PDB file of C-alpha atoms and ligand atoms in Angstrom:
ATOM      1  CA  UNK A   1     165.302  86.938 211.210  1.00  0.00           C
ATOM      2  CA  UNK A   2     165.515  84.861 214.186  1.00  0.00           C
ATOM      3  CA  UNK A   3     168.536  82.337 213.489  1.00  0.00           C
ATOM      4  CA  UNK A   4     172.293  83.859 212.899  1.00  0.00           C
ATOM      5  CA  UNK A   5     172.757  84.104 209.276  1.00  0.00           C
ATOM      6  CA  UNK A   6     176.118  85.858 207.465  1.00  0.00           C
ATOM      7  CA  UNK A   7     175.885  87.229 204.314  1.00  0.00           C
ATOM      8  CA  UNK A   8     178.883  88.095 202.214  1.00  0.00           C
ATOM      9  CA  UNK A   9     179.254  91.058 199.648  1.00  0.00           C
ATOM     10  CA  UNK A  10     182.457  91.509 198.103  1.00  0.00           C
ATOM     11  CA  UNK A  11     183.411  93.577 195.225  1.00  0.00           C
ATOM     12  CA  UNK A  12     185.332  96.095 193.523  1.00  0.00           C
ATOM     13  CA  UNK A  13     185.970 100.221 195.060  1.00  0.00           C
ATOM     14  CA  UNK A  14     182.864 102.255 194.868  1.00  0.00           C
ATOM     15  CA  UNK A  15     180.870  98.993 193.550  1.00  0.00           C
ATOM     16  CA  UNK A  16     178.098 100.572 196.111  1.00  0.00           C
ATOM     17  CA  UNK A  17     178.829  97.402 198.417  1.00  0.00           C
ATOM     18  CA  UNK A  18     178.779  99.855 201.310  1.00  0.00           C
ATOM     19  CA  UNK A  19     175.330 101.340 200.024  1.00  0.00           C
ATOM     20  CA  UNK A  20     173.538  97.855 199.598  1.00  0.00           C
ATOM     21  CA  UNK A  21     174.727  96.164 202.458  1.00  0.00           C
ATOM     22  CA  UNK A  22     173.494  98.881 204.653  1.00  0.00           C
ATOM     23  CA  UNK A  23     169.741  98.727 203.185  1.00  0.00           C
ATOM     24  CA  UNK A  24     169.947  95.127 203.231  1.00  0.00           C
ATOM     25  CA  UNK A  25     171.399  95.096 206.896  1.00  0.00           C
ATOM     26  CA  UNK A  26     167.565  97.127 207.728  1.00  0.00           C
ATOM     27  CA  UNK A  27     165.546  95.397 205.915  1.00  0.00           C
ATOM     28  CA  UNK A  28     166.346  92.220 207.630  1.00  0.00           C
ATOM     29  CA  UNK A  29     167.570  93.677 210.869  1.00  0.00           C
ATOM     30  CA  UNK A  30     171.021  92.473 211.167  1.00  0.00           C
ATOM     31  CA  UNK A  31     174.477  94.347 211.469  1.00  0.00           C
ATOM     32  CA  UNK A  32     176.365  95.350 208.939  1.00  0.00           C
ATOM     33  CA  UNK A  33     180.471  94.807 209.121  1.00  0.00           C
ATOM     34  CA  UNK A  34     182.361  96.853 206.972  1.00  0.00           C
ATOM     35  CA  UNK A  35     185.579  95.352 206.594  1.00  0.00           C
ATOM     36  CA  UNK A  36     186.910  98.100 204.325  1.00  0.00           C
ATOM     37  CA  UNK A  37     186.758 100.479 207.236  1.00  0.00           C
ATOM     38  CA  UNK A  38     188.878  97.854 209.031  1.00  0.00           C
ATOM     39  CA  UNK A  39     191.724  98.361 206.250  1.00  0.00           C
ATOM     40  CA  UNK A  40     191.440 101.643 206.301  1.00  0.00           C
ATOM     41  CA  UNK A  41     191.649 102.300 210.296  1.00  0.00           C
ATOM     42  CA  UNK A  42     195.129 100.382 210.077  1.00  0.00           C
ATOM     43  CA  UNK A  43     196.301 102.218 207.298  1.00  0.00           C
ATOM     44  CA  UNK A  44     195.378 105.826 209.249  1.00  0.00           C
ATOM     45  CA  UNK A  45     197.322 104.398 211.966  1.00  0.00           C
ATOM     46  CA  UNK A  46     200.343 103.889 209.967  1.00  0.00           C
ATOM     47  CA  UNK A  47     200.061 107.309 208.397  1.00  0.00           C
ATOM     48  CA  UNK A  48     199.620 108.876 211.927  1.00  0.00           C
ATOM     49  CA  UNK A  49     202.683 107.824 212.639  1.00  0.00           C
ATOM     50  CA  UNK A  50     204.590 108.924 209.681  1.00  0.00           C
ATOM     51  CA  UNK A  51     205.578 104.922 209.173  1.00  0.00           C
ATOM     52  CA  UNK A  52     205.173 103.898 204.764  1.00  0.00           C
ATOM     53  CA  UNK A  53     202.461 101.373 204.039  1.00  0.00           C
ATOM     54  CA  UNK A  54     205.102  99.806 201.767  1.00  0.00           C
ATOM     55  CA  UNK A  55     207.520  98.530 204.753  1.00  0.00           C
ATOM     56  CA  UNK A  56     206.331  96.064 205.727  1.00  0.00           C
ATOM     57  CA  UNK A  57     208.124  95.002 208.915  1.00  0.00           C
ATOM     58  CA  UNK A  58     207.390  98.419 210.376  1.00  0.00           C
ATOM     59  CA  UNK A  59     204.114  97.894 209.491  1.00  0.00           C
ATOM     60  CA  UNK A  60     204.208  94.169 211.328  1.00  0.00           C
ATOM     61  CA  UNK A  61     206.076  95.937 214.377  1.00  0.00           C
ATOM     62  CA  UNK A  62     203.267  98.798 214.762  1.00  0.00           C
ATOM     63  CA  UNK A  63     200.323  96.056 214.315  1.00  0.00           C
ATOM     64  CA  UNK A  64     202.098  94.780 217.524  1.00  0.00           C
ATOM     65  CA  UNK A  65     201.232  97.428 219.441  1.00  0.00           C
ATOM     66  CA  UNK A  66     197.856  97.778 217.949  1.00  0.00           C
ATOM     67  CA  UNK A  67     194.482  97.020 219.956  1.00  0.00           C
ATOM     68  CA  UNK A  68     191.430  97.223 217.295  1.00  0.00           C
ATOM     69  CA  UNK A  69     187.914  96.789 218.578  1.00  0.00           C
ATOM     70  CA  UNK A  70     184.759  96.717 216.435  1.00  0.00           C
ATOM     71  CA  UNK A  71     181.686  97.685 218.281  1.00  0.00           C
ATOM     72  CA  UNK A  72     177.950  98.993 217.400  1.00  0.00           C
ATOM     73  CA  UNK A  73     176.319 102.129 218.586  1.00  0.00           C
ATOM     74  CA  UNK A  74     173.010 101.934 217.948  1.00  0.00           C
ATOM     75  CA  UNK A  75     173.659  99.314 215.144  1.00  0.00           C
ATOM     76  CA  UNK A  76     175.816 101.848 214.026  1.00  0.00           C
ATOM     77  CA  UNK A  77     179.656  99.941 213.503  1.00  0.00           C
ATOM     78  CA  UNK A  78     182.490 102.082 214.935  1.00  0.00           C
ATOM     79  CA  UNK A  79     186.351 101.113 215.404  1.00  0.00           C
ATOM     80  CA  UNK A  80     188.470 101.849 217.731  1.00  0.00           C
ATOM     81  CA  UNK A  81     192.085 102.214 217.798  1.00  0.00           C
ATOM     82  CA  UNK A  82     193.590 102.035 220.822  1.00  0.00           C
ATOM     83  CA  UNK A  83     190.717 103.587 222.314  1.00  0.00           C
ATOM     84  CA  UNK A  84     190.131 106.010 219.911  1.00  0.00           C
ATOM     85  CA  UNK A  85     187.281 106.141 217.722  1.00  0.00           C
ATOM     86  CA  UNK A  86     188.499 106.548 213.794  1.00  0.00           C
ATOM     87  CA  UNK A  87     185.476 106.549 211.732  1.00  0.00           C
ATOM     88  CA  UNK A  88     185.487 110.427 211.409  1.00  0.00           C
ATOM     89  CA  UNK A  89     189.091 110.097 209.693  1.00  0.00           C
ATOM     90  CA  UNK A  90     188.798 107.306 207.502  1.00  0.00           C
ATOM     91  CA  UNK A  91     187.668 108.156 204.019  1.00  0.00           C
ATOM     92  CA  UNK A  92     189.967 110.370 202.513  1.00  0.00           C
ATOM     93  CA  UNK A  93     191.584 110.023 199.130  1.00  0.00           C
ATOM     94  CA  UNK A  94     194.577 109.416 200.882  1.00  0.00           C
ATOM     95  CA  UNK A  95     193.607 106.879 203.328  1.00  0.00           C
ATOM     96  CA  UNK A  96     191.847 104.832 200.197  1.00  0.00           C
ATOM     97  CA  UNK A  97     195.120 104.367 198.452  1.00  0.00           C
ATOM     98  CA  UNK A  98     197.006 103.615 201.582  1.00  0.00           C
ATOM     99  CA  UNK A  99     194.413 101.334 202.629  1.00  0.00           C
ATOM    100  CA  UNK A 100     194.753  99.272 199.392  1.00  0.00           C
ATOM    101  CA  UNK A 101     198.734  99.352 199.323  1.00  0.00           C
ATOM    102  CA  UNK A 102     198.351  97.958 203.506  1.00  0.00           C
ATOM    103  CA  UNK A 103     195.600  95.275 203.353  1.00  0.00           C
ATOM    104  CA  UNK A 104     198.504  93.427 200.465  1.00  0.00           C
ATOM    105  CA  UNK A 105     200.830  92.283 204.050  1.00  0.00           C
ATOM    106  CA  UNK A 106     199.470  89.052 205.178  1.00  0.00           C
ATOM    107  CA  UNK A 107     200.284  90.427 208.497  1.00  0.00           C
ATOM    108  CA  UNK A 108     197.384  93.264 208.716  1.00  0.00           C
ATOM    109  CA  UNK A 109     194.921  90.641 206.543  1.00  0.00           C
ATOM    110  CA  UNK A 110     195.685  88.263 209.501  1.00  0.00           C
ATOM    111  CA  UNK A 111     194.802  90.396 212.389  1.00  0.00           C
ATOM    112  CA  UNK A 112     191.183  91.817 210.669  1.00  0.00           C
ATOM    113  CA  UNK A 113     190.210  88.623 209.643  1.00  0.00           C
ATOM    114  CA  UNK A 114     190.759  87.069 213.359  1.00  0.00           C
ATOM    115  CA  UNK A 115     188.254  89.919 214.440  1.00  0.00           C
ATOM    116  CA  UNK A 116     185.720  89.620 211.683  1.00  0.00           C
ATOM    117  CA  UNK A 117     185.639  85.834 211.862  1.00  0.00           C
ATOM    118  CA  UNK A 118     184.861  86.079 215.850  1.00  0.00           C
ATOM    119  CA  UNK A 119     182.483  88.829 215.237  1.00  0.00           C
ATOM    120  CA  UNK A 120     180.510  86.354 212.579  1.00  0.00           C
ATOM    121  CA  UNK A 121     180.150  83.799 215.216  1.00  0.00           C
ATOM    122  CA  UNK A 122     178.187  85.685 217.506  1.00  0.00           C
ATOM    123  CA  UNK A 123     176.483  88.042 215.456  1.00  0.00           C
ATOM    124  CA  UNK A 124     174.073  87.839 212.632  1.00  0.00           C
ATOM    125  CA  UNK A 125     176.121  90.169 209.824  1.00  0.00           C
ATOM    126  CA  UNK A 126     175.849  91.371 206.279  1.00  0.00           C
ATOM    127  CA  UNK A 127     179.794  91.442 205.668  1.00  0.00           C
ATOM    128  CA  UNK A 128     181.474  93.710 202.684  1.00  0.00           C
ATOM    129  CA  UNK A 129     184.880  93.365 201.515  1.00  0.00           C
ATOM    130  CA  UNK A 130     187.238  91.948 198.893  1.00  0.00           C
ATOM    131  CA  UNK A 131     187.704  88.415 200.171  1.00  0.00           C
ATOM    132  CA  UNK A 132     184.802  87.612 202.510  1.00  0.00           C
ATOM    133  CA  UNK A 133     182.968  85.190 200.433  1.00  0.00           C
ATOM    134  CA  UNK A 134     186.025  83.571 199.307  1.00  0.00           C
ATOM    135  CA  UNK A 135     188.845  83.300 202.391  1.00  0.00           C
ATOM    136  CA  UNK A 136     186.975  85.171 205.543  1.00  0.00           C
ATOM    137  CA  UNK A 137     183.838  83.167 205.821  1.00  0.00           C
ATOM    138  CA  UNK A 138     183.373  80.129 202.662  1.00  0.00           C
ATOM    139  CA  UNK A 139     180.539  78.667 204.390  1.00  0.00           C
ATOM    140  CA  UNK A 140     178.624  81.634 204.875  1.00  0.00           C
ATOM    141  CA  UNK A 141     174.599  81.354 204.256  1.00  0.00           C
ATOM    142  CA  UNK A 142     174.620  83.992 201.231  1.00  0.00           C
ATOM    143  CA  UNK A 143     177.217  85.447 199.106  1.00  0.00           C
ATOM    144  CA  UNK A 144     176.747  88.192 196.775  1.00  0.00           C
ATOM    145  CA  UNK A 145     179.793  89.503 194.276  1.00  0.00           C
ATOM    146  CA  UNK A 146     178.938  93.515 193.171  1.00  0.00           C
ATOM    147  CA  UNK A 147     180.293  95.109 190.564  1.00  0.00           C
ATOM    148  CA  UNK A 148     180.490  97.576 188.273  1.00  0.00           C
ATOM    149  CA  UNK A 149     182.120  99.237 185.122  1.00  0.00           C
ATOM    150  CA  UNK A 150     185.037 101.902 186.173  1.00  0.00           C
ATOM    151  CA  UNK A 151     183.727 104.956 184.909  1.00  0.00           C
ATOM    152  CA  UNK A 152     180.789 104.268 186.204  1.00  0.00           C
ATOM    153  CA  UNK A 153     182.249 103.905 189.715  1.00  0.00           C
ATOM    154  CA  UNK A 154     183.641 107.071 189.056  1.00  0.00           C
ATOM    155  CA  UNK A 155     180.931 108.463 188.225  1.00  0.00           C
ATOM    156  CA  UNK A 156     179.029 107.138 191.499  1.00  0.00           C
ATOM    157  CA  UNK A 157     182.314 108.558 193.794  1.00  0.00           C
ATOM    158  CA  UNK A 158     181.681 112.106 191.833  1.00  0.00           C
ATOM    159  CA  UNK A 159     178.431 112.102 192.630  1.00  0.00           C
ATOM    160  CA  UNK A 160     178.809 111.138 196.084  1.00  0.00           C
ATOM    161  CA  UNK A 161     181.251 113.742 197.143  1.00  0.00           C
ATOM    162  CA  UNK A 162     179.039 116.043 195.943  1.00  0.00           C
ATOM    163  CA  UNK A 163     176.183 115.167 197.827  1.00  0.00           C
ATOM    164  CA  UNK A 164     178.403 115.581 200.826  1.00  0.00           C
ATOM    165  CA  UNK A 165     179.688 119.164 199.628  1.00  0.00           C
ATOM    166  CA  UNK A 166     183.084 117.724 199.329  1.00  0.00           C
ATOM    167  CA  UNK A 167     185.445 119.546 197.151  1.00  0.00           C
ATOM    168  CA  UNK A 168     185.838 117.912 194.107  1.00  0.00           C
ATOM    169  CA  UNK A 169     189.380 117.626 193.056  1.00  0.00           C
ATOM    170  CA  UNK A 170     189.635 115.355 190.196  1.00  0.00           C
ATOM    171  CA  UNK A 171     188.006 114.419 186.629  1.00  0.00           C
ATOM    172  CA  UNK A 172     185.985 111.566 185.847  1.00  0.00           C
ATOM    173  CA  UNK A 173     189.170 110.352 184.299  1.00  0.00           C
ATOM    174  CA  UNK A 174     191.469 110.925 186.951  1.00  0.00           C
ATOM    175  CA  UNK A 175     188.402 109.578 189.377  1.00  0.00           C
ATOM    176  CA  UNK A 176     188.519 106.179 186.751  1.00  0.00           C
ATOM    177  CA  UNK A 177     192.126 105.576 186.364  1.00  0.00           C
ATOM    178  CA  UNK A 178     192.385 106.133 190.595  1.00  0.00           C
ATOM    179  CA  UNK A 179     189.615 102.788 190.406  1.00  0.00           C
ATOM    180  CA  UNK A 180     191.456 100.935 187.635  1.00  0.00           C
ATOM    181  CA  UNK A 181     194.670 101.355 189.845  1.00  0.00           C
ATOM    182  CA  UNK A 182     192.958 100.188 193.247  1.00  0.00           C
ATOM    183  CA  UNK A 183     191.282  97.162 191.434  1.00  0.00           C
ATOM    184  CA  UNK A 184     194.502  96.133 189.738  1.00  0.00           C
ATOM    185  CA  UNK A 185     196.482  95.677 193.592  1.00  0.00           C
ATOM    186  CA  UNK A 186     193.191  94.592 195.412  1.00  0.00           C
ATOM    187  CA  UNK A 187     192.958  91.841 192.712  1.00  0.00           C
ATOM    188  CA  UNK A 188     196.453  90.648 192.030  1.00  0.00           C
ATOM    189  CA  UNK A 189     197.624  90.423 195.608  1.00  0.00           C
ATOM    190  CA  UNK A 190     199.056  87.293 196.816  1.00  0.00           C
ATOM    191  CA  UNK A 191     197.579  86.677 199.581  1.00  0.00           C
ATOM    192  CA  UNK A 192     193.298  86.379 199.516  1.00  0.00           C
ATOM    193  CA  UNK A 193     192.845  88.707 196.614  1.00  0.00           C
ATOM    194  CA  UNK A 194     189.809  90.205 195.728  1.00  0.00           C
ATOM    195  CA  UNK A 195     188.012  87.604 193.459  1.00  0.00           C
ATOM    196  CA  UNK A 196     184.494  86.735 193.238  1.00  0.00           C
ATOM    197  CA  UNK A 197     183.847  83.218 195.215  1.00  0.00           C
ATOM    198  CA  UNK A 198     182.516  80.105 193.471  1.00  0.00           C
ATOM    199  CA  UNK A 199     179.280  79.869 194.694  1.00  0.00           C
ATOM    200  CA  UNK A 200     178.244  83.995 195.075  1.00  0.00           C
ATOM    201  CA  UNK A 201     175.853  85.846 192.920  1.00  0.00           C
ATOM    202  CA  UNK A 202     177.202  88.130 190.474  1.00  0.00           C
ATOM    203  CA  UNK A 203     175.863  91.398 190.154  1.00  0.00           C
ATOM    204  CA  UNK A 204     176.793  94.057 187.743  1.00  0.00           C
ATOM    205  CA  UNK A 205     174.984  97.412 188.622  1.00  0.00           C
ATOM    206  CA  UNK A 206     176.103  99.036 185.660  1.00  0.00           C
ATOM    207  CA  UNK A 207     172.737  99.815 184.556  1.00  0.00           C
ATOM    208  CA  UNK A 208     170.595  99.220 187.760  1.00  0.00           C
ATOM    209  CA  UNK A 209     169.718 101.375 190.433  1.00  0.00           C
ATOM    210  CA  UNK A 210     170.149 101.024 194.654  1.00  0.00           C
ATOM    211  CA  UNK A 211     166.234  99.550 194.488  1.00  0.00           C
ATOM    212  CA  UNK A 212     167.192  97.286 191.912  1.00  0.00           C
ATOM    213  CA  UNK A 213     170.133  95.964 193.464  1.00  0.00           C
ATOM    214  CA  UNK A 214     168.473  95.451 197.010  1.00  0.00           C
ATOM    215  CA  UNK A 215     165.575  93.316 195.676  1.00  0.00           C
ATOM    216  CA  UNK A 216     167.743  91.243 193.351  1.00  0.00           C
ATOM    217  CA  UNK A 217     169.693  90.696 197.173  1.00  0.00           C
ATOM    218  CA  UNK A 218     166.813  89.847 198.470  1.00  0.00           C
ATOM    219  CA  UNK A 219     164.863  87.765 196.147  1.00  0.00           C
ATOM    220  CA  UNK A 220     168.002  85.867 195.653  1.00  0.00           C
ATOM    221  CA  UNK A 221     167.773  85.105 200.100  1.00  0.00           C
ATOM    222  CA  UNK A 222     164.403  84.306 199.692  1.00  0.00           C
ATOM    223  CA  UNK A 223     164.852  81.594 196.920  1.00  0.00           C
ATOM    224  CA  UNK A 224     167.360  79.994 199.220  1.00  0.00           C
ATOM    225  CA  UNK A 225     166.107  80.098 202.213  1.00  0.00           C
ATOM    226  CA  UNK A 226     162.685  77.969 200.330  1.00  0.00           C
TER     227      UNK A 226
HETATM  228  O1  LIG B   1     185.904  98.944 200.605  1.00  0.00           O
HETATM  229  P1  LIG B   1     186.919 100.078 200.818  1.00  0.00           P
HETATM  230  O2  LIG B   1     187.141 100.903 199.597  1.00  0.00           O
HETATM  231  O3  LIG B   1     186.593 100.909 202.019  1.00  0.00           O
HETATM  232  O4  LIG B   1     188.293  99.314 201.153  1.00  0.00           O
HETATM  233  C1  LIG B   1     189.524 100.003 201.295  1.00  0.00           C
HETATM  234  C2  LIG B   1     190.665  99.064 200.928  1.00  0.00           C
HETATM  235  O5  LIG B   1     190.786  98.037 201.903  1.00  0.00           O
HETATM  236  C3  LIG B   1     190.525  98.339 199.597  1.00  0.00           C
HETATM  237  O6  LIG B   1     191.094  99.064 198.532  1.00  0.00           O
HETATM  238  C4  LIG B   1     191.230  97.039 199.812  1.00  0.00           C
HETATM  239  C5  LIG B   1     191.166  96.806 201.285  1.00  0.00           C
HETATM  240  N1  LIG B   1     190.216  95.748 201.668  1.00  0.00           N
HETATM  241  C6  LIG B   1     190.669  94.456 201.611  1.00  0.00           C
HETATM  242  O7  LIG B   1     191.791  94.220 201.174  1.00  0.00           O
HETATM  243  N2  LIG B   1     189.866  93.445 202.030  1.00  0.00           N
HETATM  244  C7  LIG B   1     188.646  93.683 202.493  1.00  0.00           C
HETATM  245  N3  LIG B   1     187.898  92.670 202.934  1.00  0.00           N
HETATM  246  C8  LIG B   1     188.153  95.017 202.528  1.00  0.00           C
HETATM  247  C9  LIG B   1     188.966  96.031 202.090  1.00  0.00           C
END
């Protein structure tokens, strides 16, 4: 594609935002932001140093001395924290819930969003998150809302630790009440909750696979770009 575009995916944990956005980001040869990373870089910060994602004005005070930097590898997106490169630490069980409990303090939402919005106007981006259709970028060219049901989530997040030979530790039930709780404070925050914008396509993959998804993505650029 030869002019910028930005395309927005938002939706639920373990939706297989991550998953879709990367094909999609391929097919069309763009980058792909992953603003859940962002979260969950801050929240690994906080736990580093031993500070609860629940106080918030320690939480304000070590954003302060916080430098963040998105960059691509390769079209590969890493983060850095304060130099550092996190995206070897970041997807832990524990991380996930802290991440959640963080990104509810206007203060962190403030900061990421700053960086994603300047990233947007220079680069052409596929964008997944909670709130990117709906707070980060409204007038974005595409928007795209993926769900689908909780145990079936679960059931994807099983499977996926799997794959990686990741010790599984809990049930599918344990796995589905973890997504009920994370989808209950991503969508009842205050502040630019998780909701699926006005104008983006909803998608619910209950039944579909990654092929299926991808081409519904796609036919649904196509139609709009006629
Ligand atoms: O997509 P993920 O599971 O990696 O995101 C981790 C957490 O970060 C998620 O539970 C809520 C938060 N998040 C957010 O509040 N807004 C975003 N745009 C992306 C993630």
């Amino acid at each position: 594609m030869a002019e910028k575009i930005s395309i927005t995916v938002d939706g639920p944990a373990g939706s297989g935002k991550s998953t879709i956005s990367k094909l999609i980001a391929e097919k069309l040869n763009i980058l792909h932001l992953d603003t859940g990373a962002m979260y969950r870089a801050v929240a690994l910060s906080a736990l580093d140093r031993g500070i609860s994602v629940s106080d918030v004005l320690a939480v304000e005070s070590m954003l302060k001395g916080l430098s963040i930097a998105v960059t691509y590898d390769n079209g590969i997106q890493r983060i850095f924290v304060n130099g550092v490169d996190v995206m070897g630490r970041i997807r832990t069980a524990e991380v996930s819930k802290a991440a959640s409990d963080i990104a509810v303090i206007p203060a962190v939402r403030v900061k990421l969003v700053e960086i994603q919005r300047q990233l947007s106007k220079s680069l052409s981006l596929i964008i997944d998150g909670r709130d990117i259709g709906s707070y980060v970028l409204p007038n974005a060219d595409y928007k795209f809302y993926i769900t689908a049901d909780p145990e079936e989530r679960a059931k994807r997040r099983l499977k996926e630790q799997q794959s990686k030979g990741l010790e599984i530790e809990k049930t599918l039930a344990e796995m589905t009440q973890e997504i009920i709780s994370r989808d209950k404070t991503d969508s009842t925050r205050e502040f630019a909750p998780l909701v699926c914008a006005d104008n983006a396509l909803y998608i619910d993959t209950t039944k579909m696979t990654i092929e299926q998804v991808v081409s519904t993505v796609l036919n649904a650029i196509q139609k709009v770009k006629k």
